mmCIF file of C-alpha atoms in Angstrom:
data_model
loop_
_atom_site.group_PDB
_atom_site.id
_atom_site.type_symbol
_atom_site.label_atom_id
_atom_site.label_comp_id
_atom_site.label_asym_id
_atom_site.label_seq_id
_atom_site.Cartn_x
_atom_site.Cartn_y
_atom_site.Cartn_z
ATOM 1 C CA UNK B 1 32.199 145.629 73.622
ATOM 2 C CA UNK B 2 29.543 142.716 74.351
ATOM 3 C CA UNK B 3 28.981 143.022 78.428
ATOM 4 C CA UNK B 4 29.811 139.979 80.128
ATOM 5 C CA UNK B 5 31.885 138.930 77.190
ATOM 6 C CA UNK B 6 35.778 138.300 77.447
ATOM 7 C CA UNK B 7 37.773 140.866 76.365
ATOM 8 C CA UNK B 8 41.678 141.132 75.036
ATOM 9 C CA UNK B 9 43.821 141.383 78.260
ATOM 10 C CA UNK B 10 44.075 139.411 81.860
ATOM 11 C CA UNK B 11 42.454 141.348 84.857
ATOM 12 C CA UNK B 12 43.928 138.608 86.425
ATOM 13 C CA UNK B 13 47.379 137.388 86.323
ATOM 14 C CA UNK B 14 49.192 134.519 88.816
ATOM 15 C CA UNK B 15 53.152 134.359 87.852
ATOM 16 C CA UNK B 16 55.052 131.530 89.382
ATOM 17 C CA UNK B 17 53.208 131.078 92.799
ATOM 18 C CA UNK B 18 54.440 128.791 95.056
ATOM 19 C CA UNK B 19 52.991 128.220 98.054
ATOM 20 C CA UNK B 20 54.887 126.229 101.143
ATOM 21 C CA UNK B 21 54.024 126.035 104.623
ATOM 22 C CA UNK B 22 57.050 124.966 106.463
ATOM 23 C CA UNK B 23 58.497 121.816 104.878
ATOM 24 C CA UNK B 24 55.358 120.967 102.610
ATOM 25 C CA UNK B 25 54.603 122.534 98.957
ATOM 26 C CA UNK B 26 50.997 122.699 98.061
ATOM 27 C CA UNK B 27 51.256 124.748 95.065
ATOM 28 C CA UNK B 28 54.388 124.664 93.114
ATOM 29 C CA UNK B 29 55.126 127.819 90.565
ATOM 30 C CA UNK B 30 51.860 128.053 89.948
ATOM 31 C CA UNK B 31 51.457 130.877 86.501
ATOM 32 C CA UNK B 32 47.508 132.071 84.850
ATOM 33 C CA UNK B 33 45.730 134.587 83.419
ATOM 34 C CA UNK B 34 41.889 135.159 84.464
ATOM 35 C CA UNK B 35 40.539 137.050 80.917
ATOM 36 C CA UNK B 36 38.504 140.313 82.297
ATOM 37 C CA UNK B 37 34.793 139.254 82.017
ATOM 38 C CA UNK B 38 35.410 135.802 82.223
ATOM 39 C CA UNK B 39 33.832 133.022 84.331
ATOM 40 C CA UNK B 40 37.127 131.525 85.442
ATOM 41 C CA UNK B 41 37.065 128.108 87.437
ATOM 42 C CA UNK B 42 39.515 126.641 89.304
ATOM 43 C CA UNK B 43 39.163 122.899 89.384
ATOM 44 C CA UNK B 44 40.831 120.030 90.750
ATOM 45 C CA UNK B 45 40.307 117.277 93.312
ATOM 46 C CA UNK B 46 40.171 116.901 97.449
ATOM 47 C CA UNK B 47 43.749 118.855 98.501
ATOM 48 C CA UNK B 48 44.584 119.621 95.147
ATOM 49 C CA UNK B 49 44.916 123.302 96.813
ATOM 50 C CA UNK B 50 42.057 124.510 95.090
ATOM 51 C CA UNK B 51 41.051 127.091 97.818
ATOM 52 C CA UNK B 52 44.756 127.839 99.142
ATOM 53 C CA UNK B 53 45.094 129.216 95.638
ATOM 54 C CA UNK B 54 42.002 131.510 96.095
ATOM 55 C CA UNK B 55 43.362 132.908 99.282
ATOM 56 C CA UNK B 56 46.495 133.527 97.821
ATOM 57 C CA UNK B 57 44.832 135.443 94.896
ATOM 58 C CA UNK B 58 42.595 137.247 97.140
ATOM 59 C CA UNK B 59 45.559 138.563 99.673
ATOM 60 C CA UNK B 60 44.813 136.163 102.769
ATOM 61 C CA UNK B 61 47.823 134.345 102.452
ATOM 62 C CA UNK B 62 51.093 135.322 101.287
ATOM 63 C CA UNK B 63 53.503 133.054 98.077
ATOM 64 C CA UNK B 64 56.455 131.852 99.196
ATOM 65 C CA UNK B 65 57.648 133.060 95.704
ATOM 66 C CA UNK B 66 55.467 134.625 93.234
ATOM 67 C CA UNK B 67 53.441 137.523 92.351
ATOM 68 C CA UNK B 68 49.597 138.079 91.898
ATOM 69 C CA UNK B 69 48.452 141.028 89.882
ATOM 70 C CA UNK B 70 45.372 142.685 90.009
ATOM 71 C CA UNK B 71 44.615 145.105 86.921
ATOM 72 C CA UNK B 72 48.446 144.711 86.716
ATOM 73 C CA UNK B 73 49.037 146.284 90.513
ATOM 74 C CA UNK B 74 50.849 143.866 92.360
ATOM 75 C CA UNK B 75 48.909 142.731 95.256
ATOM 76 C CA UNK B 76 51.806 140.688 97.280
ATOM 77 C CA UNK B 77 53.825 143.405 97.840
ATOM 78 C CA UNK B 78 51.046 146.310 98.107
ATOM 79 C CA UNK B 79 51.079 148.072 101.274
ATOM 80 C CA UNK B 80 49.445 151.150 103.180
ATOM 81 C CA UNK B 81 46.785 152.979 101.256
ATOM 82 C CA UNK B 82 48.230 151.122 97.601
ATOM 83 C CA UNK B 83 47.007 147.940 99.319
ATOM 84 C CA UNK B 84 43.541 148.929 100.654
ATOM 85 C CA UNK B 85 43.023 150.111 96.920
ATOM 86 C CA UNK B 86 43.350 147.011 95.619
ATOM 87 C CA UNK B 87 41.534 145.101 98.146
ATOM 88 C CA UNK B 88 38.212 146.559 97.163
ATOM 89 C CA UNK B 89 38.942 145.646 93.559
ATOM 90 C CA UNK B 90 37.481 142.407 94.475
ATOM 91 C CA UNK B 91 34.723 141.124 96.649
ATOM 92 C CA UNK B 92 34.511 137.489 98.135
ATOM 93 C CA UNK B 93 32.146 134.808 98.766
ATOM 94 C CA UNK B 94 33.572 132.433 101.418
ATOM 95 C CA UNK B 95 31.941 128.877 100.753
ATOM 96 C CA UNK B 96 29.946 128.761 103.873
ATOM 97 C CA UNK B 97 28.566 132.405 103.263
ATOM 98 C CA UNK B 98 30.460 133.994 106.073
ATOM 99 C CA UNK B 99 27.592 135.938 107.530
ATOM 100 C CA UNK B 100 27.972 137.365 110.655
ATOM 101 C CA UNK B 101 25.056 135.525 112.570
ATOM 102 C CA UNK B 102 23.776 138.101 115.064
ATOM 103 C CA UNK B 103 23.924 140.539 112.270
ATOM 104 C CA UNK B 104 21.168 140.767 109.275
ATOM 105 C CA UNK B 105 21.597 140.706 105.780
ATOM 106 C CA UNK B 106 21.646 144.592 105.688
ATOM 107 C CA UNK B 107 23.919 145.209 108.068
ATOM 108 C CA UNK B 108 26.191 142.095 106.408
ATOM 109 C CA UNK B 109 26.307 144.086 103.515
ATOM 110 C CA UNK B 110 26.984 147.339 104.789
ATOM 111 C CA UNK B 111 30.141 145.842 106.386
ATOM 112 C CA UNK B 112 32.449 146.908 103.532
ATOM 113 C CA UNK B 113 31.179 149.789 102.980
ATOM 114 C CA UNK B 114 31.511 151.167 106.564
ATOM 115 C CA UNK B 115 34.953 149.384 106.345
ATOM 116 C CA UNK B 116 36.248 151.066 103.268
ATOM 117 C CA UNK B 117 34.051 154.405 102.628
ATOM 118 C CA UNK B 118 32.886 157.210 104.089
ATOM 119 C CA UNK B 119 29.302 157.379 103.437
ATOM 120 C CA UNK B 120 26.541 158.605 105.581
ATOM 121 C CA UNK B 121 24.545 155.604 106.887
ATOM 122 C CA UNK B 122 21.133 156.578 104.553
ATOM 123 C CA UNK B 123 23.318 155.966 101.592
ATOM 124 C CA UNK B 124 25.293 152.661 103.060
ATOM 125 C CA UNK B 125 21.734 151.065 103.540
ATOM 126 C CA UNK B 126 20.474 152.271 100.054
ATOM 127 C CA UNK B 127 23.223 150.588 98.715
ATOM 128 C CA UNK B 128 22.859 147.474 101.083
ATOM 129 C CA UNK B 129 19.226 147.244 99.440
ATOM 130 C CA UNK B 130 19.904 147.727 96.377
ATOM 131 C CA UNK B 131 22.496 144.774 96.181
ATOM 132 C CA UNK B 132 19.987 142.548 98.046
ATOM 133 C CA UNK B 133 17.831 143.093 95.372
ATOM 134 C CA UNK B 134 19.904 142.449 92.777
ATOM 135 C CA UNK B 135 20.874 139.392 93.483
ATOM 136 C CA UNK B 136 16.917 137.995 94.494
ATOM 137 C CA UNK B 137 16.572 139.120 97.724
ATOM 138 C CA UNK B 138 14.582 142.213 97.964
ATOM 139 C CA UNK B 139 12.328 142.772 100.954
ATOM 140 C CA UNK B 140 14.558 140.519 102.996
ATOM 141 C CA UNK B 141 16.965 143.336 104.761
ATOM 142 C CA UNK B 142 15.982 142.514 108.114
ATOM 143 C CA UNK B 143 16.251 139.102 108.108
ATOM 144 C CA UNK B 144 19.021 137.251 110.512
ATOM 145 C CA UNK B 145 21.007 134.766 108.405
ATOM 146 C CA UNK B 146 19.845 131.727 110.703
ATOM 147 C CA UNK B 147 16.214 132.867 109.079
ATOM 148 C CA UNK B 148 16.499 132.330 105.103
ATOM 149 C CA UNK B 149 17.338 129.014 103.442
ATOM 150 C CA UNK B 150 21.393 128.124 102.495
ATOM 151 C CA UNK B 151 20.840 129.346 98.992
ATOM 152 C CA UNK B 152 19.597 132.325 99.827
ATOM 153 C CA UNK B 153 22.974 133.155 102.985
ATOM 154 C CA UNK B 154 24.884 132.191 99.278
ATOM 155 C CA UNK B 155 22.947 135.195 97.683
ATOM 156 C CA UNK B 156 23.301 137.403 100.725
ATOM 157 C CA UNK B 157 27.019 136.669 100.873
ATOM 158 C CA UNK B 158 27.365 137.353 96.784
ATOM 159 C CA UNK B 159 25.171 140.827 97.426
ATOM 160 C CA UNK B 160 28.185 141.923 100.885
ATOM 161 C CA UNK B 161 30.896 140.895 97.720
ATOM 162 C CA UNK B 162 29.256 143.355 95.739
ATOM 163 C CA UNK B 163 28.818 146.009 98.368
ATOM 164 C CA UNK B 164 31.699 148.177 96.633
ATOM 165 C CA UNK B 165 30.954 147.680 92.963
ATOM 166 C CA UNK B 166 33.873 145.767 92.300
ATOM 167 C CA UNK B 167 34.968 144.421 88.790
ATOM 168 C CA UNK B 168 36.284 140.775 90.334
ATOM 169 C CA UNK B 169 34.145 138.634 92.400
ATOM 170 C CA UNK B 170 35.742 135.459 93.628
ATOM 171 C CA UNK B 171 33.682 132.419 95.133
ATOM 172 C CA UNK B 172 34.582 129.489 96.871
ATOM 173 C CA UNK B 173 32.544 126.123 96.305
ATOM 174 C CA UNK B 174 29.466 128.535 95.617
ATOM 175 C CA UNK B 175 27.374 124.910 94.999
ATOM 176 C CA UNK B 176 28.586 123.489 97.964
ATOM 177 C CA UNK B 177 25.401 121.926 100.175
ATOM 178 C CA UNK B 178 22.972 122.975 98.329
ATOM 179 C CA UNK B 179 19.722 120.808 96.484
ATOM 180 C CA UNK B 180 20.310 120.372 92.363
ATOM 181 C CA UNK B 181 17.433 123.287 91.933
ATOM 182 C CA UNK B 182 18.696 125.527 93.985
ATOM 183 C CA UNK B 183 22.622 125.328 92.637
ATOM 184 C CA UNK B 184 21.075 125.842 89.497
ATOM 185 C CA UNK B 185 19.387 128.938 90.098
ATOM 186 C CA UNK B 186 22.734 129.932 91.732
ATOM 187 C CA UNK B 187 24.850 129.373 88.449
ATOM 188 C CA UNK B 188 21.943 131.667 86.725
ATOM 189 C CA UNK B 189 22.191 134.504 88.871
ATOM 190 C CA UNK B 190 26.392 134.386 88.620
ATOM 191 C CA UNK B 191 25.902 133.877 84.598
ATOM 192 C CA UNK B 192 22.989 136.911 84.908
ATOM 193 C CA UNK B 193 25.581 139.101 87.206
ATOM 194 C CA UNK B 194 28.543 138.355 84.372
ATOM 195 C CA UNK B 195 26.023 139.482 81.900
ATOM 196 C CA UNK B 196 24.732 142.577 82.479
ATOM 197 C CA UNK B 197 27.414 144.005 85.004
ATOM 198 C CA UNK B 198 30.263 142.429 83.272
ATOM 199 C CA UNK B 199 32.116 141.135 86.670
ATOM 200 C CA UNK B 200 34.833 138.921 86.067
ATOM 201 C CA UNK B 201 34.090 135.669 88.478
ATOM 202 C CA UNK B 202 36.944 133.620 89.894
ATOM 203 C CA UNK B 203 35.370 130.116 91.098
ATOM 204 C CA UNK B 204 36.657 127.377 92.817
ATOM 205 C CA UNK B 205 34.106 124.539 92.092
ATOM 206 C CA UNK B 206 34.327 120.618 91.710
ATOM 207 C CA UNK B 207 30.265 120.422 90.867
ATOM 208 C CA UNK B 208 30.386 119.396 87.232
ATOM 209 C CA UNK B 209 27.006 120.516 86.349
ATOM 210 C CA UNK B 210 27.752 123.811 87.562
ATOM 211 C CA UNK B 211 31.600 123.919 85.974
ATOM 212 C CA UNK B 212 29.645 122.949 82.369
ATOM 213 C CA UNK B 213 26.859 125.759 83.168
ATOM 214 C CA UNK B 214 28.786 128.367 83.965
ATOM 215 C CA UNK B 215 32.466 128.275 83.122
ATOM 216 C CA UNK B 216 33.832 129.980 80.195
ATOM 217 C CA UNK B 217 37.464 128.769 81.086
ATOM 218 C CA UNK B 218 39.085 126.319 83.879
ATOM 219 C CA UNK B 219 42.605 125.327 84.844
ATOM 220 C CA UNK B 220 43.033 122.199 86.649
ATOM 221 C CA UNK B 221 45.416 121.908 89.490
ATOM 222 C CA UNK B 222 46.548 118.199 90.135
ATOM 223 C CA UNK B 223 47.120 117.277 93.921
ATOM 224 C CA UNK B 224 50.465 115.173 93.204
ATOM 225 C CA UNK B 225 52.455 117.892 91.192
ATOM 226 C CA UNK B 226 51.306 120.956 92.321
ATOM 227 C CA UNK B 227 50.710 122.730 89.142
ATOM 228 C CA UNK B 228 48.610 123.039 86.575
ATOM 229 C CA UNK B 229 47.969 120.188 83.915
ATOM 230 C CA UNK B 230 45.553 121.273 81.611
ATOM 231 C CA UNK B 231 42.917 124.822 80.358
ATOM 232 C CA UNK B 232 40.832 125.415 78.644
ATOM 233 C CA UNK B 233 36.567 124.907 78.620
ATOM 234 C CA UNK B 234 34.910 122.511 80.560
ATOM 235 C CA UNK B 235 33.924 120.942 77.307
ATOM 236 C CA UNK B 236 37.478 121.071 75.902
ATOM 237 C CA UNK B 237 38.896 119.510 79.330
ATOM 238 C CA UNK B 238 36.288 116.615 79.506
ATOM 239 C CA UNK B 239 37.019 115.520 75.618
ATOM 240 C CA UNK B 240 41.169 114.822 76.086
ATOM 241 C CA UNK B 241 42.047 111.273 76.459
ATOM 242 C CA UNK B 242 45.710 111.620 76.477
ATOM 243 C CA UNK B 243 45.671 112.329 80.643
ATOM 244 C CA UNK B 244 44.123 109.955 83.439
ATOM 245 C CA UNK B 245 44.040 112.635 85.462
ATOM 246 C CA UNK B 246 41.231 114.358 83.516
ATOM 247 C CA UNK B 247 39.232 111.644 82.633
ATOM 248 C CA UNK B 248 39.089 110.711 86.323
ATOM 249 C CA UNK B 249 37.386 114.008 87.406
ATOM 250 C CA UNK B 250 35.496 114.346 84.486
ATOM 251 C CA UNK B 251 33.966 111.177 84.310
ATOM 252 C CA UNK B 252 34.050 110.475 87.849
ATOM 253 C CA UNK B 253 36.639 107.313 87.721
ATOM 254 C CA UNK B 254 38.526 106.129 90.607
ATOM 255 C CA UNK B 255 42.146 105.915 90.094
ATOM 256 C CA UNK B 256 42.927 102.237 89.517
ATOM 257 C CA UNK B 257 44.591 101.419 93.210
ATOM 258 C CA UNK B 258 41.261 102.704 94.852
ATOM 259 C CA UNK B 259 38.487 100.261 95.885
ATOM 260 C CA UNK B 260 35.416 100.637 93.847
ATOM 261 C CA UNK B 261 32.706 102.433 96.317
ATOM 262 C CA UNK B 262 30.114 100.132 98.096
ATOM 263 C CA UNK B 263 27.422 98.941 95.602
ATOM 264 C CA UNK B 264 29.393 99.419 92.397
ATOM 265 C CA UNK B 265 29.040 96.753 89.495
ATOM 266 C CA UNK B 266 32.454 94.698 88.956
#
């Protein structure tokens, strides 16, 4: 086996999710399978439900119907010890980093490991350097989040999801706020992690330069029915004609009821 490639079998599997909160659907039987060692991204426009699907995945929030299975455990109705188990199958990048402020990007890291292990605290911040390393940011251990740039909070928030070695990293807007250079060094270290570790990545992203970078499948979730309409690769996606829907996002076209922005051509 290739590392980093995709390989026969979901790691990932969403059957029939629905998601309601009181009298409003936002995700309506909702069914995919994230390939293990994929870069999986979850596209879609504003309230499409793009991130309410992440937390569902992830455990925050429970279906209203549905299951989500993680290396084929079901993680909706996991409890107890089962449940921890599967939680640190998985780490997670919130989109703003998450970083406890007062904290620094050691003792960030170390959080899941004094949360979910038993090591001594030598080992915890051997492993806390070591992932800050990995992902760029050696040397920088004692540093308070407020004190390193917004790419680099993105890195230290990537290096806490790694903190327990897990196979499944999932990342919400990981582009989101920062500079063109900067995003694109970000893409290169997830494409570098997928690589040589072989971590499956679950993104939520509406970047497009990032989606075509790094994405080696997408499902679209449309805002107005609640499902999916269309997977496949970015490059697949932005080619089909036969849907308005995906030649809006993909070529950036407001729908036809929608008043051209300020300063467009007629």
């Amino acid at each position: 086996m290739t590392v980093g490639a995709e390989t026969a079998g979901p790691i990932i599997r969403v059957e029939q999710l629905t998601a309601r909160f009181g009298e409003r659907t936002v995700l309506d039987r909702i069914s995919l399978a994230v390939p293990r060692g994929a870069v999986f991204v979850i596209l879609g426009g504003s309230g499409a439900g793009k991130t309410t699907l992440l937390k569902h995945m992830i455990g925050l929030y429970r279906p209203s119907t549905g299951r989500v299975l993680i290396e084929e455990h079901d993680l909706v109705s996991a409890t107890g010890d089962r449940r921890r188990a599967l939680l640190t199958r998985f780490g997670v990048m919130y989109q703003r980093g998450a970083l406890f402020g007062s904290m620094t990007l050691e003792q960030n890291v170390c959080l899941p490991l004094e949360e979910f292990t038993t090591l001594p605290p030598a080992a915890m911040t051997a492993i806390a350097s070591a992932k800050l390393a990995l992902v760029g940011l050696a040397g920088f251990n004692a540093y308070l989040p407020a004190e390193i740039s917004g790419g680099m909070q993105k890195r230290a928030a990537i290096a806490r999801a790694m903190a327990l070695d897990p196979p499944i990293l999932f990342l919400d807007e990981p582009s989101a706020g920062l500079d063109p250079v900067t995003s694109a060094e970000l893409d290169e270290l997830i494409l570098d992690l997928n690589r040589t570790l072989g971590i499956t990545f679950v993104i939520v992203s509406h970047e497009l330069a990032s989606i075509f970078a790094i994405a080696s499948r997408a499902v679209m979730i449309d805002a107005e029915t609640k499902t999916i309409i269309a997977e496949g690769t970015p490059q697949e996606l932005s080619r089909r004609d036969d849907d308005p829907r995906l030649r809006r996002f993909f070529r950036r076209e407001a729908r036809p009821d929608e008043p051209a922005s300020p300063g467009a051509k007629p």
